[in-house]
Amino acid sequence: MTHIDDLAAFVSASPSSYHAAAEVARRLGEAGYRTLDETADWRGEVRPGARLLIVRDGSVIALAIPEDANAGTPFRILGAHTDSPGFKLKPKPSTAAHGWLQAGVEVYGGPIVASWFDRELELAGRVVHRDGTSHLVRTGPFARIPHLAIHLDRELNSGFAPDRQREVQPVFGVGAASEADVVGHLAGLAGVDSEAVAGYDIITVDSAAPARFGQDGKLFASARLDNLSSVHAGVTALLAAEPSGAIAILAAFDHEEVGSESRSGAAGPFLADVLERVSSALGGDRSDLARAIAGSWCLSSDAGHAVHPNRPEKHDPVNRPVAGGGPLLKINAVQRYTTDATGAALWARTCAKAGVPWQEFVSNNAVPCGSTIGPMTAARLGIPTLDVGIPLLSMHSARELTHVDDPAYLAAAITVFLSAGA
């Protein structure tokens, strides 16, 4: 299977952050990684040669500990995120209007709202029983946010700014209000009684399958490339890496699209907790952990922007990444990305050893720069960090676009990075 075909399979298996974390755990588990319980004593489990993973809600951290590891061994961390922009199901979501059954949703992150109209959407995430047990669910094609016909709004193509309360509530059936029961449908998929559902974290997902297309099949369209392209590259690289002299870590966080300020987000304590417990289990103290962190690197991988052929003025006039030109090294003067000169040098060595091309990305001064998990990871842990990612068109659309070669280039570079080979 090619890398892009495997990425398509990974995205298809990961409609929500909870599914993505479960798919990472499944793949690594099949390769011999052992799942650790956060409430358990890790001493005896964390040892040289161990392959371990920890799942916290929609986040997952996996470790490949080399045989030569000790309490002061540094870390090589690949950071990414499992969530994507879209819509999240509200409490009491089942409504009806004028014979249509509808689901109440609120905006999650910063989606291109117009791109979500007139697509068959599925609902996916977790349903939690009153006893605290979680059940992953997905509906398959279930709902649709309908456009108003052009005949009823002749100015529709002059500008489209939908009301985020009134116009984005999807329809999922026809009938009376008494027949609308989204939670009951989800409960049935989970195999539990709807009255026993105490809570849920459910998002809308574009149900169309990923697809290759274009001349010579060089283009790839899919939902959630931001940022499952990086999570998948991290899993692929971790399985291929041969770490030596550093503990290789994949840290895939939830909630990046809404600021990362959660117990399972990059601004939370998850990674710091794991690093401290690993160092301690290897016989270290606070001084050993500080030494390990001082010698560590974090590669923050999140999708970036390819130059748009129809709107090139939105990009820097000199630094214009192209599709198929390799992953981006993301640079920003005010630390929205954390790459500095030493990180750039590491990236250049890494890509040279991996035999892959790479490109620099910097924003047009008149266009505000986005950010990602890199700055908060660097600030929270004090680990030198650089920001990279594949170039996309249509970032934050319900369906994004990349070149088929760039995800494989990224995985190859991450493999060298996690092996501490550069």
Tab-separated table of C-alpha atoms in Angstrom:
chain	number	residue	atom	x	y	z
A	1	MET	CA	0.000	0.000	0.000
A	2	THR	CA	1.345	3.450	-0.892
A	3	HIS	CA	1.707	6.132	1.756
A	4	ILE	CA	-1.153	8.175	0.302
A	5	ASP	CA	-3.454	5.134	0.215
A	6	ASP	CA	-2.620	4.400	3.844
A	7	LEU	CA	-3.259	8.045	4.744
A	8	ALA	CA	-6.676	7.744	3.092
A	9	ALA	CA	-7.407	4.649	5.175
A	10	PHE	CA	-6.244	6.418	8.343
A	11	VAL	CA	-8.453	9.453	7.710
A	12	SER	CA	-11.426	7.236	6.920
A	13	ALA	CA	-10.945	5.396	10.221
A	14	SER	CA	-10.618	8.668	12.177
A	15	PRO	CA	-13.772	10.790	11.834
A	16	SER	CA	-13.291	12.352	15.285
A	17	SER	CA	-10.360	13.014	17.606
A	18	TYR	CA	-11.500	10.051	19.737
A	19	HIS	CA	-11.500	7.756	16.716
A	20	ALA	CA	-8.099	9.112	15.669
A	21	ALA	CA	-6.580	8.355	19.083
A	22	ALA	CA	-8.121	4.877	18.967
A	23	GLU	CA	-6.765	4.257	15.460
A	24	VAL	CA	-3.269	5.344	16.511
A	25	ALA	CA	-3.504	2.979	19.492
A	26	ARG	CA	-4.796	0.158	17.291
A	27	ARG	CA	-1.979	0.478	14.775
A	28	LEU	CA	0.719	0.763	17.392
A	29	GLY	CA	-0.837	-2.016	19.462
A	30	GLU	CA	-0.625	-4.356	16.484
A	31	ALA	CA	3.078	-3.468	16.271
A	32	GLY	CA	3.673	-4.456	19.902
A	33	TYR	CA	3.086	-1.202	21.768
A	34	ARG	CA	1.651	-1.708	25.247
A	35	THR	CA	-1.060	0.638	26.561
A	36	LEU	CA	-0.370	2.169	29.976
A	37	ASP	CA	-3.090	3.153	32.431
A	38	GLU	CA	-2.458	6.620	33.860
A	39	THR	CA	-3.679	5.477	37.275
A	40	ALA	CA	-1.197	2.590	37.396
A	41	ASP	CA	2.394	2.478	38.603
A	42	TRP	CA	4.580	2.667	35.505
A	43	ARG	CA	7.753	1.442	37.176
A	44	GLY	CA	8.683	-1.852	35.594
A	45	GLU	CA	6.804	-0.959	32.394
A	46	VAL	CA	8.979	2.011	31.424
A	47	ARG	CA	12.369	0.469	30.695
A	48	PRO	CA	14.962	0.386	27.918
A	49	GLY	CA	13.563	-1.239	24.809
A	50	ALA	CA	9.900	-0.698	25.771
A	51	ARG	CA	7.225	0.418	23.301
A	52	LEU	CA	4.403	2.160	25.151
A	53	LEU	CA	1.357	4.354	24.584
A	54	ILE	CA	-1.062	6.367	26.709
A	55	VAL	CA	-4.519	7.507	25.554
A	56	ARG	CA	-6.199	10.466	27.254
A	57	ASP	CA	-9.611	11.158	25.708
A	58	GLY	CA	-8.933	12.280	22.106
A	59	SER	CA	-5.168	12.494	22.600
A	60	VAL	CA	-2.449	9.868	22.520
A	61	ILE	CA	1.233	9.807	23.429
A	62	ALA	CA	3.430	6.922	22.257
A	63	LEU	CA	7.036	6.201	23.226
A	64	ALA	CA	9.790	4.114	21.668
A	65	ILE	CA	12.488	3.824	24.354
A	66	PRO	CA	15.890	2.794	22.959
A	67	GLU	CA	17.962	0.058	24.551
A	68	ASP	CA	20.586	2.585	25.594
A	69	ALA	CA	18.106	4.811	27.493
A	70	ASN	CA	18.772	6.080	31.005
A	71	ALA	CA	17.351	8.749	33.313
A	72	GLY	CA	19.046	11.575	31.420
A	73	THR	CA	18.287	10.407	27.892
A	74	PRO	CA	16.785	13.274	25.849
A	75	PHE	CA	13.512	13.160	23.944
A	76	ARG	CA	12.712	13.507	20.252
A	77	ILE	CA	9.046	14.530	20.150
A	78	LEU	CA	6.769	14.729	17.132
A	79	GLY	CA	3.821	16.913	18.109
A	80	ALA	CA	0.549	17.015	16.142
A	81	HIS	CA	-3.191	17.347	16.771
A	82	THR	CA	-6.140	15.038	16.259
A	83	ASP	CA	-9.017	17.528	15.960
A	84	SER	CA	-10.288	19.483	12.948
A	85	PRO	CA	-12.688	22.428	12.506
A	86	GLY	CA	-16.373	21.777	11.984
A	87	PHE	CA	-19.543	21.664	14.070
A	88	LYS	CA	-20.279	20.028	17.404
A	89	LEU	CA	-23.606	18.632	18.542
A	90	LYS	CA	-25.374	20.745	21.174
A	91	PRO	CA	-27.287	19.520	24.220
A	92	LYS	CA	-30.937	18.785	23.425
A	93	PRO	CA	-30.022	18.651	19.730
A	94	SER	CA	-33.220	17.229	18.242
A	95	THR	CA	-35.515	19.841	16.695
A	96	ALA	CA	-38.063	20.100	13.900
A	97	ALA	CA	-39.197	22.957	11.665
A	98	HIS	CA	-41.770	22.965	8.863
A	99	GLY	CA	-41.720	19.193	8.532
A	100	TRP	CA	-37.926	18.857	8.589
A	101	LEU	CA	-36.030	17.131	11.397
A	102	GLN	CA	-32.896	19.044	12.379
A	103	ALA	CA	-29.870	18.709	14.648
A	104	GLY	CA	-28.646	21.579	16.801
A	105	VAL	CA	-24.921	22.262	16.350
A	106	GLU	CA	-22.410	24.911	17.347
A	107	VAL	CA	-19.270	25.974	15.515
A	108	TYR	CA	-16.040	24.207	16.521
A	109	GLY	CA	-12.831	26.034	15.656
A	110	GLY	CA	-12.556	28.116	12.499
A	111	PRO	CA	-14.173	26.210	9.614
A	112	ILE	CA	-14.834	27.698	6.182
A	113	VAL	CA	-18.538	27.587	6.933
A	114	ALA	CA	-19.719	27.769	3.315
A	115	SER	CA	-17.775	24.604	2.462
A	116	TRP	CA	-19.983	22.567	4.802
A	117	PHE	CA	-23.211	23.264	2.919
A	118	ASP	CA	-24.761	20.633	0.644
A	119	ARG	CA	-22.541	17.761	1.774
A	120	GLU	CA	-23.719	14.491	3.258
A	121	LEU	CA	-22.410	14.685	6.821
A	122	GLU	CA	-21.988	11.980	9.387
A	123	LEU	CA	-21.969	12.385	13.149
A	124	ALA	CA	-19.010	10.881	14.988
A	125	GLY	CA	-17.404	10.900	18.418
A	126	ARG	CA	-18.116	9.346	21.784
A	127	VAL	CA	-21.258	8.627	23.778
A	128	VAL	CA	-20.825	8.269	27.544
A	129	HIS	CA	-23.065	6.012	29.614
A	130	ARG	CA	-24.147	7.168	33.068
A	131	ASP	CA	-21.768	4.572	34.544
A	132	GLY	CA	-18.863	6.463	32.897
A	133	THR	CA	-18.114	4.030	30.084
A	134	SER	CA	-17.379	5.586	26.674
A	135	HIS	CA	-18.552	4.222	23.340
A	136	LEU	CA	-17.182	5.348	19.964
A	137	VAL	CA	-19.951	5.948	17.430
A	138	ARG	CA	-20.300	7.104	13.836
A	139	THR	CA	-23.481	7.321	11.832
A	140	GLY	CA	-22.300	7.221	8.247
A	141	PRO	CA	-24.031	9.763	5.937
A	142	PHE	CA	-26.802	11.177	8.116
A	143	ALA	CA	-27.365	14.932	7.781
A	144	ARG	CA	-26.982	17.877	5.418
A	145	ILE	CA	-26.818	21.670	5.757
A	146	PRO	CA	-28.923	22.906	2.821
A	147	HIS	CA	-28.261	26.034	0.815
A	148	LEU	CA	-31.136	28.350	-0.021
A	149	ALA	CA	-31.908	28.035	-3.727
A	150	ILE	CA	-30.580	30.818	-5.978
A	151	HIS	CA	-34.177	31.500	-7.075
A	152	LEU	CA	-35.006	32.529	-3.494
A	153	ASP	CA	-31.910	34.685	-3.002
A	154	ARG	CA	-30.684	36.288	-6.210
A	155	GLU	CA	-27.776	37.919	-4.350
A	156	LEU	CA	-26.405	34.624	-3.059
A	157	ASN	CA	-23.345	34.706	-5.302
A	158	SER	CA	-22.599	38.323	-4.424
A	159	GLY	CA	-21.551	37.370	-0.914
A	160	PHE	CA	-22.313	34.524	1.438
A	161	ALA	CA	-22.092	35.057	5.184
A	162	PRO	CA	-24.497	32.584	6.802
A	163	ASP	CA	-25.988	33.245	10.205
A	164	ARG	CA	-24.156	30.731	12.402
A	165	GLN	CA	-27.196	30.038	14.539
A	166	ARG	CA	-30.038	30.059	12.043
A	167	GLU	CA	-28.508	28.749	8.809
A	168	VAL	CA	-26.102	25.955	9.776
A	169	GLN	CA	-28.488	23.557	11.512
A	170	PRO	CA	-28.441	20.363	9.396
A	171	VAL	CA	-31.531	18.420	8.364
A	172	PHE	CA	-31.571	14.663	8.947
A	173	GLY	CA	-35.131	13.608	8.187
A	174	VAL	CA	-38.772	14.579	7.842
A	175	GLY	CA	-41.615	14.356	10.308
A	176	ALA	CA	-42.991	15.853	13.485
A	177	ALA	CA	-40.921	17.143	16.386
A	178	SER	CA	-41.782	14.037	18.393
A	179	GLU	CA	-39.960	11.929	15.792
A	180	ALA	CA	-36.644	13.820	16.054
A	181	ASP	CA	-34.230	11.852	18.234
A	182	VAL	CA	-30.568	12.308	17.396
A	183	VAL	CA	-29.384	11.084	20.797
A	184	GLY	CA	-31.561	7.994	20.549
A	185	HIS	CA	-30.001	7.183	17.181
A	186	LEU	CA	-26.485	7.572	18.597
A	187	ALA	CA	-27.393	5.497	21.653
A	188	GLY	CA	-28.637	2.713	19.391
A	189	LEU	CA	-25.321	2.714	17.527
A	190	ALA	CA	-23.510	2.541	20.881
A	191	GLY	CA	-25.691	-0.350	22.005
A	192	VAL	CA	-27.043	1.454	25.058
A	193	ASP	CA	-30.445	2.734	26.118
A	194	SER	CA	-30.925	6.393	25.224
A	195	GLU	CA	-32.104	7.135	28.762
A	196	ALA	CA	-28.707	5.919	30.024
A	197	VAL	CA	-26.730	8.431	27.915
A	198	ALA	CA	-25.257	10.955	30.324
A	199	GLY	CA	-23.202	12.933	27.816
A	200	TYR	CA	-21.606	12.948	24.388
A	201	ASP	CA	-18.871	14.629	22.374
A	202	ILE	CA	-20.120	14.425	18.790
A	203	ILE	CA	-18.946	16.366	15.734
A	204	THR	CA	-20.087	16.623	12.126
A	205	VAL	CA	-17.832	15.043	9.509
A	206	ASP	CA	-17.798	15.163	5.720
A	207	SER	CA	-18.723	11.602	4.768
A	208	ALA	CA	-17.120	11.599	1.302
A	209	ALA	CA	-14.152	9.262	0.966
A	210	PRO	CA	-10.634	10.643	0.330
A	211	ALA	CA	-9.737	10.626	-3.371
A	212	ARG	CA	-6.807	10.934	-5.754
A	213	PHE	CA	-7.554	12.914	-8.902
A	214	GLY	CA	-6.123	15.284	-11.491
A	215	GLN	CA	-3.444	14.844	-14.130
A	216	ASP	CA	-1.465	11.671	-13.380
A	217	GLY	CA	-3.401	11.309	-10.097
A	218	LYS	CA	-1.061	13.721	-8.336
A	219	LEU	CA	-3.723	15.541	-6.308
A	220	PHE	CA	-5.323	14.250	-3.119
A	221	ALA	CA	-8.513	15.592	-1.557
A	222	SER	CA	-9.752	14.638	1.870
A	223	ALA	CA	-11.405	15.894	4.994
A	224	ARG	CA	-9.224	16.541	8.050
A	225	LEU	CA	-5.812	16.710	6.363
A	226	ASP	CA	-5.322	19.465	8.923
A	227	ASN	CA	-4.033	17.720	10.891
A	228	LEU	CA	-4.430	13.963	10.425
A	229	SER	CA	-1.751	14.199	7.733
A	230	SER	CA	0.748	14.907	10.526
A	231	VAL	CA	-0.671	12.340	12.960
A	232	HIS	CA	-0.483	9.652	10.290
A	233	ALA	CA	3.045	10.695	9.311
A	234	GLY	CA	4.012	10.492	12.991
A	235	VAL	CA	2.604	6.973	13.392
A	236	THR	CA	4.270	5.827	10.174
A	237	ALA	CA	7.587	7.342	11.233
A	238	LEU	CA	7.459	5.958	14.772
A	239	LEU	CA	6.957	2.454	13.411
A	240	ALA	CA	9.849	2.873	10.965
A	241	ALA	CA	12.269	4.732	13.272
A	242	GLU	CA	15.228	3.113	14.985
A	243	PRO	CA	15.769	5.447	17.940
A	244	SER	CA	19.179	5.588	19.534
A	245	GLY	CA	20.410	8.119	22.027
A	246	ALA	CA	16.953	9.675	22.402
A	247	ILE	CA	13.464	8.497	23.378
A	248	ALA	CA	11.202	8.798	20.327
A	249	ILE	CA	7.744	10.203	21.129
A	250	LEU	CA	4.569	10.830	19.176
A	251	ALA	CA	2.339	13.332	20.984
A	252	ALA	CA	-1.007	13.821	19.222
A	253	PHE	CA	-3.174	16.318	21.110
A	254	ASP	CA	-6.850	17.214	20.987
A	255	HIS	CA	-8.417	20.713	20.970
A	256	GLU	CA	-5.745	22.575	18.962
A	257	GLU	CA	-8.445	24.151	16.813
A	258	VAL	CA	-9.987	25.819	19.880
A	259	GLY	CA	-6.811	26.908	21.665
A	260	SER	CA	-5.447	23.689	23.232
A	261	GLU	CA	-6.418	24.752	26.759
A	262	SER	CA	-7.728	21.447	28.069
A	263	ARG	CA	-6.437	18.447	29.980
A	264	SER	CA	-5.778	16.670	26.681
A	265	GLY	CA	-4.611	19.720	24.734
A	266	ALA	CA	-1.034	20.828	24.118
A	267	ALA	CA	-1.416	23.664	26.639
A	268	GLY	CA	-2.410	21.150	29.307
A	269	PRO	CA	-0.233	18.903	31.472
A	270	PHE	CA	-0.426	15.660	29.453
A	271	LEU	CA	3.014	15.673	27.811
A	272	ALA	CA	4.759	17.157	30.840
A	273	ASP	CA	3.204	14.481	33.056
A	274	VAL	CA	4.373	11.695	30.750
A	275	LEU	CA	7.940	13.012	30.424
A	276	GLU	CA	8.283	13.348	34.185
A	277	ARG	CA	6.923	9.858	34.846
A	278	VAL	CA	9.163	8.319	32.180
A	279	SER	CA	12.273	9.973	33.579
A	280	SER	CA	11.328	8.917	37.105
A	281	ALA	CA	10.643	5.312	36.061
A	282	LEU	CA	14.097	5.203	34.475
A	283	GLY	CA	15.579	6.134	37.855
A	284	GLY	CA	15.833	9.883	37.419
A	285	ASP	CA	15.110	12.895	39.605
A	286	ARG	CA	14.215	16.491	38.725
A	287	SER	CA	17.806	17.222	37.790
A	288	ASP	CA	17.903	14.257	35.413
A	289	LEU	CA	14.655	15.396	33.795
A	290	ALA	CA	16.044	18.908	33.351
A	291	ARG	CA	19.143	17.472	31.698
A	292	ALA	CA	17.011	15.342	29.404
A	293	ILE	CA	14.841	18.292	28.386
A	294	ALA	CA	17.885	20.475	27.711
A	295	GLY	CA	19.078	17.935	25.140
A	296	SER	CA	15.669	17.342	23.556
A	297	TRP	CA	13.916	18.541	20.401
A	298	CYS	CA	10.241	18.886	19.515
A	299	LEU	CA	9.081	18.859	15.907
A	300	SER	CA	5.633	20.461	15.831
A	301	SER	CA	3.905	19.252	12.673
A	302	ASP	CA	0.750	20.978	11.472
A	303	ALA	CA	-0.488	21.622	7.951
A	304	GLY	CA	0.455	24.901	6.224
A	305	HIS	CA	-0.414	26.835	3.096
A	306	ALA	CA	0.639	26.223	-0.488
A	307	VAL	CA	0.529	29.329	-2.678
A	308	HIS	CA	-2.984	29.774	-4.063
A	309	PRO	CA	-2.970	30.094	-7.866
A	310	ASN	CA	-5.978	32.435	-7.923
A	311	ARG	CA	-4.981	34.590	-4.951
A	312	PRO	CA	-1.158	34.763	-4.930
A	313	GLU	CA	-1.240	38.263	-3.423
A	314	LYS	CA	-2.241	36.688	-0.092
A	315	HIS	CA	1.180	35.047	0.166
A	316	ASP	CA	4.672	36.380	0.780
A	317	PRO	CA	5.975	37.655	-2.591
A	318	VAL	CA	9.232	35.667	-2.327
A	319	ASN	CA	8.497	32.572	-0.207
A	320	ARG	CA	5.781	30.742	-2.122
A	321	PRO	CA	5.531	27.014	-1.319
A	322	VAL	CA	4.258	24.809	-4.128
A	323	ALA	CA	2.420	21.501	-4.076
A	324	GLY	CA	4.828	18.580	-4.391
A	325	GLY	CA	7.772	20.686	-3.264
A	326	GLY	CA	8.092	18.958	0.079
A	327	PRO	CA	7.064	19.810	3.643
A	328	LEU	CA	7.169	23.358	4.959
A	329	LEU	CA	9.500	24.841	7.528
A	330	LYS	CA	7.217	27.439	9.127
A	331	ILE	CA	8.789	30.691	10.294
A	332	ASN	CA	7.302	33.732	12.055
A	333	ALA	CA	9.071	36.722	13.584
A	334	VAL	CA	6.734	37.026	16.584
A	335	GLN	CA	6.837	33.317	17.474
A	336	ARG	CA	3.464	32.228	16.181
A	337	TYR	CA	5.754	29.504	14.861
A	338	THR	CA	8.797	28.672	16.969
A	339	THR	CA	11.395	27.879	14.310
A	340	ASP	CA	14.726	29.643	14.874
A	341	ALA	CA	18.063	29.347	13.109
A	342	THR	CA	19.166	26.277	15.069
A	343	GLY	CA	15.878	24.559	14.314
A	344	ALA	CA	16.219	25.450	10.640
A	345	ALA	CA	19.663	23.861	10.603
A	346	LEU	CA	18.302	20.684	12.222
A	347	TRP	CA	15.508	20.531	9.654
A	348	ALA	CA	17.938	20.999	6.767
A	349	ARG	CA	20.107	18.137	8.046
A	350	THR	CA	17.064	15.950	8.662
A	351	CYS	CA	15.599	16.402	5.183
A	352	ALA	CA	19.006	15.942	3.561
A	353	LYS	CA	19.476	12.621	5.337
A	354	ALA	CA	15.917	11.572	4.462
A	355	GLY	CA	16.492	12.571	0.825
A	356	VAL	CA	13.403	14.782	0.644
A	357	PRO	CA	12.897	18.380	-0.519
A	358	TRP	CA	11.565	21.077	1.796
A	359	GLN	CA	10.289	24.642	1.558
A	360	GLU	CA	10.174	27.708	3.766
A	361	PHE	CA	6.876	29.325	4.674
A	362	VAL	CA	6.418	32.821	6.055
A	363	SER	CA	3.247	34.916	6.016
A	364	ASN	CA	2.574	38.026	3.999
A	365	ASN	CA	3.027	40.924	6.433
A	366	ALA	CA	-0.513	42.135	5.721
A	367	VAL	CA	-2.110	38.742	6.448
A	368	PRO	CA	-2.334	37.621	10.103
A	369	CYS	CA	-0.359	34.461	10.829
A	370	GLY	CA	-2.025	31.444	12.398
A	371	SER	CA	-0.385	29.392	15.110
A	372	THR	CA	-0.219	25.824	16.348
A	373	ILE	CA	1.016	23.677	19.228
A	374	GLY	CA	4.707	24.494	18.764
A	375	PRO	CA	4.862	27.784	20.701
A	376	MET	CA	2.913	26.493	23.694
A	377	THR	CA	4.980	23.293	23.840
A	378	ALA	CA	8.209	25.281	23.793
A	379	ALA	CA	6.950	27.710	26.430
A	380	ARG	CA	5.514	25.039	28.715
A	381	LEU	CA	8.406	22.576	28.598
A	382	GLY	CA	11.425	24.614	27.550
A	383	ILE	CA	12.215	22.170	24.743
A	384	PRO	CA	13.711	23.627	21.533
A	385	THR	CA	10.908	23.420	18.965
A	386	LEU	CA	10.446	23.966	15.259
A	387	ASP	CA	7.256	24.039	13.190
A	388	VAL	CA	6.715	22.093	9.981
A	389	GLY	CA	3.849	20.573	7.957
A	390	ILE	CA	2.615	19.709	4.486
A	391	PRO	CA	1.341	22.454	2.138
A	392	LEU	CA	-2.437	22.520	1.558
A	393	LEU	CA	-5.004	24.413	-0.424
A	394	SER	CA	-8.421	25.054	1.182
A	395	MET	CA	-7.212	24.698	4.773
A	396	HIS	CA	-10.166	24.522	7.194
A	397	SER	CA	-12.540	23.619	4.386
A	398	ALA	CA	-14.720	20.559	4.865
A	399	ARG	CA	-12.417	19.016	2.245
A	400	GLU	CA	-8.770	20.006	1.809
A	401	LEU	CA	-6.239	19.460	-1.001
A	402	THR	CA	-2.598	18.411	-1.142
A	403	HIS	CA	-0.077	16.789	-3.498
A	404	VAL	CA	0.250	13.019	-3.135
A	405	ASP	CA	4.026	13.197	-2.560
A	406	ASP	CA	4.161	15.707	0.289
A	407	PRO	CA	2.721	13.501	3.084
A	408	ALA	CA	5.270	10.779	2.257
A	409	TYR	CA	8.095	13.324	2.243
A	410	LEU	CA	6.985	14.488	5.687
A	411	ALA	CA	6.895	10.937	7.081
A	412	ALA	CA	10.377	10.221	5.742
A	413	ALA	CA	11.789	13.334	7.416
A	414	ILE	CA	10.053	12.552	10.715
A	415	THR	CA	11.504	9.042	10.633
A	416	VAL	CA	15.032	10.489	10.556
A	417	PHE	CA	14.117	12.996	13.264
A	418	LEU	CA	12.695	10.382	15.636
A	419	SER	CA	15.730	8.150	15.042
A	420	ALA	CA	17.905	11.074	16.212
A	421	GLY	CA	19.695	10.645	12.916
A	422	ALA	CA	20.417	14.318	12.261
